[in-house]
Short mmCIF file of C-alpha atoms in Angstrom, two decimals:
data_model
loop_
_atom_site.label_atom_id
_atom_site.label_comp_id
_atom_site.label_asym_id
_atom_site.label_seq_id
_atom_site.Cartn_x
_atom_site.Cartn_y
_atom_site.Cartn_z
CA MET A 606 33.08 -0.05 -9.70
CA LEU A 607 32.05 2.71 -7.81
CA VAL A 608 28.13 2.94 -6.71
CA PRO A 609 26.71 5.79 -4.88
CA CYS A 610 25.31 5.06 -1.41
CA PHE A 611 23.02 7.14 0.69
CA LEU A 612 21.13 6.48 3.83
CA TYR A 613 17.82 8.37 4.88
CA SER A 614 17.30 9.72 8.24
CA LEU A 615 13.78 8.67 9.14
CA GLN A 616 12.70 11.36 11.44
CA ASN A 617 13.39 15.18 12.45
CA ARG A 618 13.98 15.96 8.60
CA LYS A 619 17.78 15.24 8.86
CA PRO A 620 19.81 15.43 5.42
CA SER A 621 20.56 12.28 3.75
CA LEU A 622 24.01 10.71 4.07
CA TYR A 623 26.14 10.28 0.90
CA GLY A 624 28.89 8.13 0.36
CA SER A 625 30.04 5.37 -2.11
CA LEU A 626 30.81 1.66 -2.45
CA THR A 627 33.53 0.19 -4.46
CA CYS A 628 33.45 -3.22 -5.70
CA GLN A 629 36.73 -4.85 -5.64
CA GLY A 630 35.64 -7.89 -7.57
CA ILE A 631 33.73 -11.29 -7.06
CA GLY A 632 34.96 -13.49 -4.60
CA LEU A 633 35.19 -17.37 -4.91
CA ASP A 634 31.74 -17.71 -3.32
CA GLY A 635 30.15 -15.43 -5.84
CA ILE A 636 29.52 -12.53 -3.43
CA PRO A 637 30.92 -9.35 -4.42
CA GLU A 638 33.97 -7.80 -2.33
CA VAL A 639 32.76 -4.29 -1.45
CA THR A 640 34.47 -1.31 0.55
CA ALA A 641 32.56 1.67 1.60
CA SER A 642 33.73 5.15 1.70
CA GLU A 643 34.93 7.17 4.91
CA GLY A 644 32.19 7.06 7.66
CA PHE A 645 30.61 4.04 6.20
CA ILE A 646 30.62 0.31 7.08
CA VAL A 647 29.58 -2.61 5.12
CA ASN A 648 28.20 -4.92 7.79
CA GLU A 649 27.23 -7.81 5.71
CA ILE A 650 26.73 -8.80 2.10
CA ASN A 651 25.49 -11.73 0.16
CA LYS A 652 24.09 -12.29 -3.55
CA LYS A 653 20.73 -10.34 -2.75
CA SER A 654 21.38 -7.74 -0.18
CA ILE A 655 24.05 -5.52 1.41
CA HIS A 656 23.91 -3.99 4.98
CA ILE A 657 25.57 -0.62 5.39
CA SER A 658 25.58 1.74 8.39
CA CYS A 659 26.67 5.03 9.39
CA PRO A 660 27.86 4.74 13.01
CA LYS A 661 28.33 8.38 13.60
CA GLU A 662 24.97 9.36 12.55
CA ASN A 663 23.38 6.07 14.15
CA SER A 664 21.88 5.28 10.54
CA SER A 665 21.75 1.67 9.02
CA SER A 666 19.90 0.38 5.91
CA LYS A 667 20.00 -2.95 4.31
CA PHE A 668 19.44 -2.89 0.63
CA LEU A 669 17.40 -5.73 -0.87
CA ALA A 670 17.44 -6.79 -4.51
CA PRO A 671 14.18 -8.39 -6.16
CA TYR A 672 14.23 -12.06 -6.22
CA THR A 673 12.61 -11.85 -9.58
CA THR A 674 11.13 -9.60 -11.88
CA PHE A 675 7.93 -10.18 -14.02
CA SER A 676 8.28 -7.99 -17.47
CA ARG A 677 5.55 -9.56 -19.47
CA ILE A 678 2.55 -8.90 -17.52
CA HIS A 679 1.75 -5.57 -18.68
CA THR A 680 3.23 -3.35 -21.52
CA LYS A 681 2.78 0.11 -19.67
CA SER A 682 2.75 1.32 -16.26
CA ILE A 683 1.19 -0.83 -13.53
CA THR A 684 -1.03 1.22 -11.18
CA CYS A 685 -2.13 -1.30 -8.75
CA LEU A 686 -1.60 -5.02 -7.60
CA ASP A 687 -2.58 -7.40 -4.99
CA ILE A 688 -1.89 -11.15 -3.98
CA SER A 689 -4.41 -13.84 -3.28
CA SER A 690 -4.76 -15.17 0.39
CA GLY A 691 -3.15 -18.36 -0.66
CA GLY A 692 -0.36 -16.77 -2.47
CA GLY A 693 -1.06 -18.52 -5.69
CA LEU A 694 -2.13 -15.68 -7.69
CA GLY A 695 -1.86 -11.83 -8.44
CA VAL A 696 -4.06 -9.34 -9.84
CA SER A 697 -2.77 -6.19 -11.42
CA SER A 698 -4.18 -3.02 -13.54
CA SER A 699 -2.15 -0.96 -16.04
CA THR A 700 -2.24 2.20 -18.03
CA ASP A 701 -2.25 -0.17 -21.22
CA GLY A 702 -5.88 -0.49 -20.35
CA THR A 703 -6.00 -4.26 -18.84
CA MET A 704 -6.49 -5.93 -15.60
CA LYS A 705 -4.87 -9.28 -15.33
CA ILE A 706 -4.66 -12.38 -13.15
CA TRP A 707 -1.27 -14.17 -13.02
CA GLN A 708 0.64 -16.94 -11.38
CA ALA A 709 2.38 -15.40 -8.42
CA SER A 710 5.47 -17.47 -8.59
CA ASN A 711 6.23 -16.85 -12.04
CA GLY A 712 4.33 -14.08 -13.63
CA GLU A 713 2.50 -16.58 -16.02
CA LEU A 714 -0.86 -14.80 -17.44
CA ARG A 715 -3.83 -16.83 -16.24
CA ARG A 716 -6.93 -14.40 -16.83
CA VAL A 717 -7.79 -11.11 -18.56
CA LEU A 718 -10.61 -9.32 -16.73
CA GLU A 719 -12.27 -7.06 -19.57
CA GLY A 720 -15.32 -4.72 -18.74
CA HIS A 721 -14.15 -1.39 -17.47
CA VAL A 722 -13.99 1.72 -19.85
CA PHE A 723 -11.13 3.89 -19.40
CA ASP A 724 -8.34 3.17 -16.68
CA VAL A 725 -8.63 0.72 -13.78
CA ASN A 726 -7.44 2.41 -10.81
CA CYS A 727 -7.82 -0.41 -8.02
CA CYS A 728 -7.85 -3.91 -7.80
CA ARG A 729 -7.94 -6.35 -4.75
CA PHE A 730 -8.84 -10.03 -3.99
CA PHE A 731 -11.56 -10.93 -1.58
CA PRO A 732 -10.35 -12.89 1.53
CA SER A 733 -11.39 -16.36 -0.37
CA GLY A 734 -8.80 -15.60 -2.97
CA LEU A 735 -11.52 -16.62 -5.79
CA VAL A 736 -12.87 -13.16 -6.36
CA VAL A 737 -11.67 -9.77 -7.38
CA LEU A 738 -12.88 -6.29 -6.77
CA SER A 739 -12.17 -3.43 -9.00
CA GLY A 740 -12.73 0.32 -9.25
CA GLY A 741 -11.92 2.58 -12.30
CA MET A 742 -12.16 5.87 -13.94
CA ASP A 743 -15.69 5.13 -15.38
CA ALA A 744 -17.12 5.26 -11.85
CA GLN A 745 -18.02 1.78 -11.59
CA LEU A 746 -17.33 -0.76 -8.96
CA LYS A 747 -17.06 -4.46 -10.33
CA ILE A 748 -16.59 -7.95 -8.85
CA TRP A 749 -14.97 -10.59 -10.85
CA SER A 750 -14.67 -14.43 -10.78
CA ALA A 751 -10.98 -15.26 -10.69
CA GLU A 752 -11.61 -18.61 -12.13
CA ASP A 753 -13.52 -17.73 -15.36
CA ALA A 754 -12.68 -14.03 -15.54
CA SER A 755 -16.45 -13.29 -15.66
CA CYS A 756 -17.66 -10.09 -14.24
CA VAL A 757 -20.26 -11.16 -11.30
CA VAL A 758 -21.44 -7.91 -10.36
CA THR A 759 -21.29 -3.99 -11.30
CA PHE A 760 -22.07 -1.29 -9.12
CA LYS A 761 -23.07 1.97 -10.33
CA GLY A 762 -23.68 5.25 -8.19
CA HIS A 763 -20.51 7.11 -8.07
CA LYS A 764 -20.33 10.25 -10.10
CA GLY A 765 -16.43 10.34 -10.38
CA GLY A 766 -13.90 7.95 -10.80
CA ILE A 767 -13.39 5.36 -8.03
CA LEU A 768 -9.77 5.60 -6.52
CA ASP A 769 -9.62 3.15 -3.80
CA THR A 770 -11.58 0.25 -2.06
CA ALA A 771 -11.81 -1.84 1.16
CA ILE A 772 -13.36 -5.08 1.90
CA VAL A 773 -15.37 -5.50 5.40
CA ASP A 774 -14.58 -8.60 6.89
CA ARG A 775 -15.20 -11.68 4.76
CA GLY A 776 -16.79 -9.45 1.88
CA ARG A 777 -20.50 -9.27 2.37
CA ASN A 778 -19.92 -5.57 2.04
CA VAL A 779 -17.31 -3.20 0.48
CA VAL A 780 -16.38 0.48 0.54
CA SER A 781 -15.51 2.55 -2.27
CA ALA A 782 -13.73 6.12 -2.29
CA SER A 783 -14.16 8.32 -5.43
CA ARG A 784 -13.20 11.49 -6.97
CA ASP A 785 -16.68 12.62 -6.56
CA GLY A 786 -15.94 13.32 -2.67
CA THR A 787 -17.94 10.30 -1.50
CA ALA A 788 -17.28 7.05 0.36
CA ARG A 789 -20.02 4.27 -0.35
CA LEU A 790 -20.85 1.14 1.47
CA TRP A 791 -22.22 -1.78 -0.88
CA ASP A 792 -24.26 -5.10 -0.35
CA CYS A 793 -22.38 -7.43 -2.54
CA GLY A 794 -25.25 -10.07 -2.33
CA ARG A 795 -27.95 -7.70 -3.92
CA SER A 796 -25.72 -5.37 -5.74
CA ALA A 797 -26.99 -2.43 -4.23
CA CYS A 798 -25.61 0.76 -2.41
CA LEU A 799 -26.26 0.56 1.23
CA GLY A 800 -25.54 4.32 1.91
CA VAL A 801 -23.06 7.41 1.41
CA LEU A 802 -20.71 6.87 4.24
CA ALA A 803 -19.10 10.39 4.04
CA ASP A 804 -19.43 13.28 1.42
CA CYS A 805 -16.39 15.25 1.77
CA GLY A 806 -16.47 17.89 -1.00
CA SER A 807 -13.23 16.78 -2.08
CA SER A 808 -11.58 13.90 -3.94
CA ILE A 809 -10.84 10.90 -1.45
CA ASN A 810 -7.61 9.31 -2.62
CA GLY A 811 -7.50 6.49 -0.27
CA VAL A 812 -9.52 4.46 2.26
CA ALA A 813 -9.07 1.99 5.06
CA VAL A 814 -11.14 -0.21 7.41
CA GLY A 815 -10.09 -1.30 10.64
CA ALA A 816 -11.28 -2.82 14.25
CA ALA A 817 -11.43 -0.15 16.58
CA ASP A 818 -9.71 -0.62 20.26
CA ASN A 819 -12.56 -0.75 22.82
CA SER A 820 -11.55 2.52 24.42
CA ILE A 821 -12.57 4.45 20.99
CA ASN A 822 -16.16 6.22 21.18
CA LEU A 823 -17.45 5.51 17.47
CA GLY A 824 -20.96 6.96 18.42
CA SER A 825 -24.35 5.58 17.53
CA PRO A 826 -25.98 5.39 14.39
CA GLU A 827 -28.89 8.03 14.04
CA GLN A 828 -31.20 5.35 12.42
CA MET A 829 -31.15 1.60 12.52
CA PRO A 830 -28.64 -0.01 10.32
CA SER A 831 -29.64 -2.12 7.23
CA GLU A 832 -29.93 -5.94 7.95
CA ARG A 833 -27.53 -6.31 5.07
CA GLU A 834 -24.66 -4.50 6.86
CA VAL A 835 -22.38 -7.28 7.97
CA GLY A 836 -19.33 -6.67 10.14
CA THR A 837 -19.63 -3.08 10.46
CA GLU A 838 -20.00 -2.65 14.08
CA ALA A 839 -16.81 -1.82 15.98
CA LYS A 840 -15.09 -0.76 12.64
CA MET A 841 -13.48 2.64 11.86
CA LEU A 842 -13.37 4.18 8.43
CA LEU A 843 -10.35 6.14 7.26
CA LEU A 844 -10.44 8.53 4.36
CA ALA A 845 -7.45 9.97 3.01
CA ARG A 846 -8.57 13.20 1.11
CA GLU A 847 -7.18 15.62 -1.57
CA ASP A 848 -7.93 18.62 0.61
CA LYS A 849 -5.27 17.68 2.98
CA LYS A 850 -7.62 16.15 5.61
CA LEU A 851 -7.40 12.83 7.10
CA GLN A 852 -10.83 11.84 8.20
CA CYS A 853 -11.91 8.94 10.40
CA LEU A 854 -15.66 7.98 11.30
CA GLY A 855 -17.41 4.97 12.69
CA LEU A 856 -18.20 2.52 9.88
CA GLN A 857 -21.76 1.49 11.10
CA SER A 858 -22.56 4.84 13.14
CA ARG A 859 -21.21 7.29 10.26
CA GLN A 860 -20.50 9.67 13.21
CA PRO A 861 -17.14 11.51 12.99
CA VAL A 862 -14.15 10.40 15.30
CA PHE A 863 -11.67 13.03 14.45
CA LEU A 864 -10.61 15.20 11.52
CA PHE A 865 -6.82 15.82 11.21
CA ILE A 866 -5.20 18.58 8.80
CA GLY A 867 -1.92 17.66 7.18
CA SER A 868 1.00 19.37 5.15
CA ASP A 869 -0.62 18.59 1.96
CA ALA A 870 -3.02 15.94 -0.04
CA PHE A 871 -3.35 12.72 1.58
CA ASN A 872 -2.71 10.05 -0.89
CA CYS A 873 -3.29 6.66 1.27
CA CYS A 874 -3.66 5.39 4.73
CA THR A 875 -3.65 2.09 6.65
CA PHE A 876 -4.31 0.96 10.23
CA LEU A 877 -1.43 -0.46 12.42
CA SER A 878 -3.69 -1.56 15.14
CA GLY A 879 -6.89 -0.68 16.93
CA PHE A 880 -5.76 2.77 17.65
CA LEU A 881 -2.72 3.65 15.62
CA LEU A 882 -2.88 4.43 11.93
CA LEU A 883 -0.35 5.80 9.19
CA ALA A 884 -1.10 8.35 6.48
CA GLY A 885 0.77 9.33 3.65
CA THR A 886 0.73 12.73 1.92
CA GLN A 887 1.71 14.48 -1.72
CA ASP A 888 4.82 16.16 -0.21
CA GLY A 889 6.53 13.07 1.50
CA ASN A 890 5.29 12.97 5.13
CA ILE A 891 4.01 9.81 6.54
CA TYR A 892 1.95 10.61 9.59
CA GLN A 893 1.45 8.24 12.53
CA LEU A 894 -1.45 9.04 14.53
CA ASP A 895 -3.25 7.57 17.75
CA VAL A 896 -6.88 7.65 17.25
CA ARG A 897 -7.27 8.21 20.94
CA SER A 898 -5.28 11.46 20.79
CA PRO A 899 -5.17 12.43 17.26
CA ARG A 900 -4.42 16.14 17.54
CA ALA A 901 -0.74 15.92 17.38
CA PRO A 902 0.84 13.15 15.46
CA VAL A 903 2.98 10.55 17.30
CA GLN A 904 5.71 10.99 14.82
CA VAL A 905 6.08 12.24 11.36
CA ILE A 906 8.47 10.42 9.19
CA HIS A 907 10.13 12.25 6.11
CA ARG A 908 12.54 10.71 3.82
CA SER A 909 12.19 12.98 0.79
CA GLY A 910 9.78 15.48 -1.02
CA ALA A 911 8.36 12.60 -3.20
CA PRO A 912 4.55 11.76 -2.85
CA VAL A 913 3.89 8.71 -0.42
CA LEU A 914 1.97 6.57 -2.75
CA SER A 915 1.08 3.30 -0.78
CA LEU A 916 1.05 2.11 2.97
CA LEU A 917 1.00 -1.41 4.10
CA SER A 918 1.03 -2.73 7.74
CA PHE A 919 3.67 -5.41 7.74
CA ARG A 920 4.52 -7.60 10.98
CA ASP A 921 5.33 -5.19 13.72
CA GLY A 922 5.96 -2.34 11.32
CA PHE A 923 5.05 -1.09 7.98
CA ILE A 924 5.77 -0.79 4.14
CA ALA A 925 5.87 2.24 2.24
CA SER A 926 6.64 3.27 -1.37
CA GLN A 927 7.19 6.82 -2.84
CA GLY A 928 7.09 8.72 -6.15
CA ASP A 929 10.71 8.86 -6.28
CA GLY A 930 11.05 4.99 -6.51
CA SER A 931 12.05 4.24 -2.99
CA CYS A 932 9.93 1.44 -1.28
CA PHE A 933 11.20 0.65 2.40
CA ILE A 934 10.39 -1.43 5.36
CA VAL A 935 10.40 -0.08 9.05
CA GLN A 936 10.13 -2.79 11.68
CA GLN A 937 10.21 -2.05 15.33
CA ASP A 938 12.54 -5.13 16.29
CA LEU A 939 14.95 -4.33 13.77
CA ASP A 940 17.69 -1.39 14.07
CA TYR A 941 17.91 -0.73 10.32
CA VAL A 942 15.49 0.00 7.43
CA THR A 943 14.81 -2.56 4.53
CA GLU A 944 15.17 -0.82 1.20
CA LEU A 945 13.69 -2.78 -1.67
CA THR A 946 15.76 -1.71 -4.83
CA GLY A 947 15.25 -1.82 -8.37
CA ALA A 948 12.86 0.65 -9.25
CA ASP A 949 15.40 3.59 -9.80
CA CYS A 950 13.48 6.66 -9.78
CA ASP A 951 10.24 5.46 -11.32
CA PRO A 952 7.20 5.86 -8.95
CA VAL A 953 6.34 2.58 -6.85
CA TYR A 954 2.63 2.64 -6.83
CA LYS A 955 1.52 -0.32 -4.74
CA VAL A 956 2.97 -3.08 -2.47
CA ALA A 957 1.25 -6.53 -1.69
CA THR A 958 2.57 -8.97 0.66
CA TRP A 959 2.21 -12.93 1.34
CA GLU A 960 4.09 -14.29 4.09
CA LYS A 961 7.84 -13.76 3.40
CA GLN A 962 7.25 -12.48 -0.26
CA ILE A 963 6.90 -8.76 -1.26
CA TYR A 964 5.35 -7.63 -4.56
CA THR A 965 5.68 -4.10 -5.88
CA CYS A 966 4.37 -2.35 -9.16
CA CYS A 967 5.93 0.31 -10.94
CA ARG A 968 5.64 3.00 -13.38
CA ASP A 969 8.38 1.17 -15.43
CA GLY A 970 5.62 -1.77 -16.17
CA LEU A 971 7.58 -4.37 -13.98
CA VAL A 972 6.21 -6.40 -10.93
CA ARG A 973 9.09 -7.01 -8.56
CA ARG A 974 9.12 -9.94 -6.10
CA TYR A 975 11.30 -9.68 -3.18
CA GLN A 976 12.12 -12.74 -0.70
CA LEU A 977 12.63 -11.92 2.97
CA SER A 978 14.48 -14.98 3.40
CA ASP A 979 17.18 -13.47 1.38
CA LEU A 980 18.10 -11.21 4.28
#
């Protein structure tokens, strides 16, 4: 059996490397016997992964198959998912109009969260693992009990669909980003908006909150922060905007830290540390920036022209997913890229992790769970 094989260059926009793998059969241990075409080497293979390299180009990838696949949670495309802090529960939203809580180990349905009108764009667990935050095209932000599926709080104020959220510290405050161009800070205890953090005049596709390094000047607030603001000091707010701009400001001060212009609309962003961040664009670029010197990127990673849909800090590196079905892990201490396979060419919209397990959701309606111990 012939299987196409290609390795990506992560930098400098080098072309992809193409080759083929030939399966000669299955060994007595149940592991396929595979050979690679000229220029490629099969370094290691087991039942769940295969490590291939191209020494001439100094390129290497390990392809990891899903440990298990959950096909019964939703009937259509899954737009977002998250895993609880204890790893026991998952939450996901779908274009089938539902948001569901399920057992992370086997995909068994536990709760259906009903209350949003139209699509639910984003959902995440609070740090407690007992409460869920969601935002939808109905411009509403909702808080749910994961134990009985009741909607505890509904926040109203946005004039457009909510595209992303972030939780500040333990969750007394949350941040929402909307198609109406604003990012807002909310007080969960009193169900109130504490203020508009930014008004961009352009849709905000992604948002991230991170602790700032001591060397970064976040500015001072123009007026005394509300006593209901909890944990906003020394935090940065990152906004991935539709108008090709990546904006960073002090969460408590609301003062600008930097504004970076990219190659296309920014879809997602995340912090790697107190001064390093990543942001992904619609045309496939992943920008790594240093907040202390943001004018020029530390590096630009480009694997394909497919939209970068999600970015997640992971160990000493990150996980990224794209609109062409690719999902990959880059780690500083490894000399290869880990490719999470299975999605084929359907977009992988979101990635979540718990310990050595990685979960992805995809346009094909499947949740895939990967076990890094399989490596």
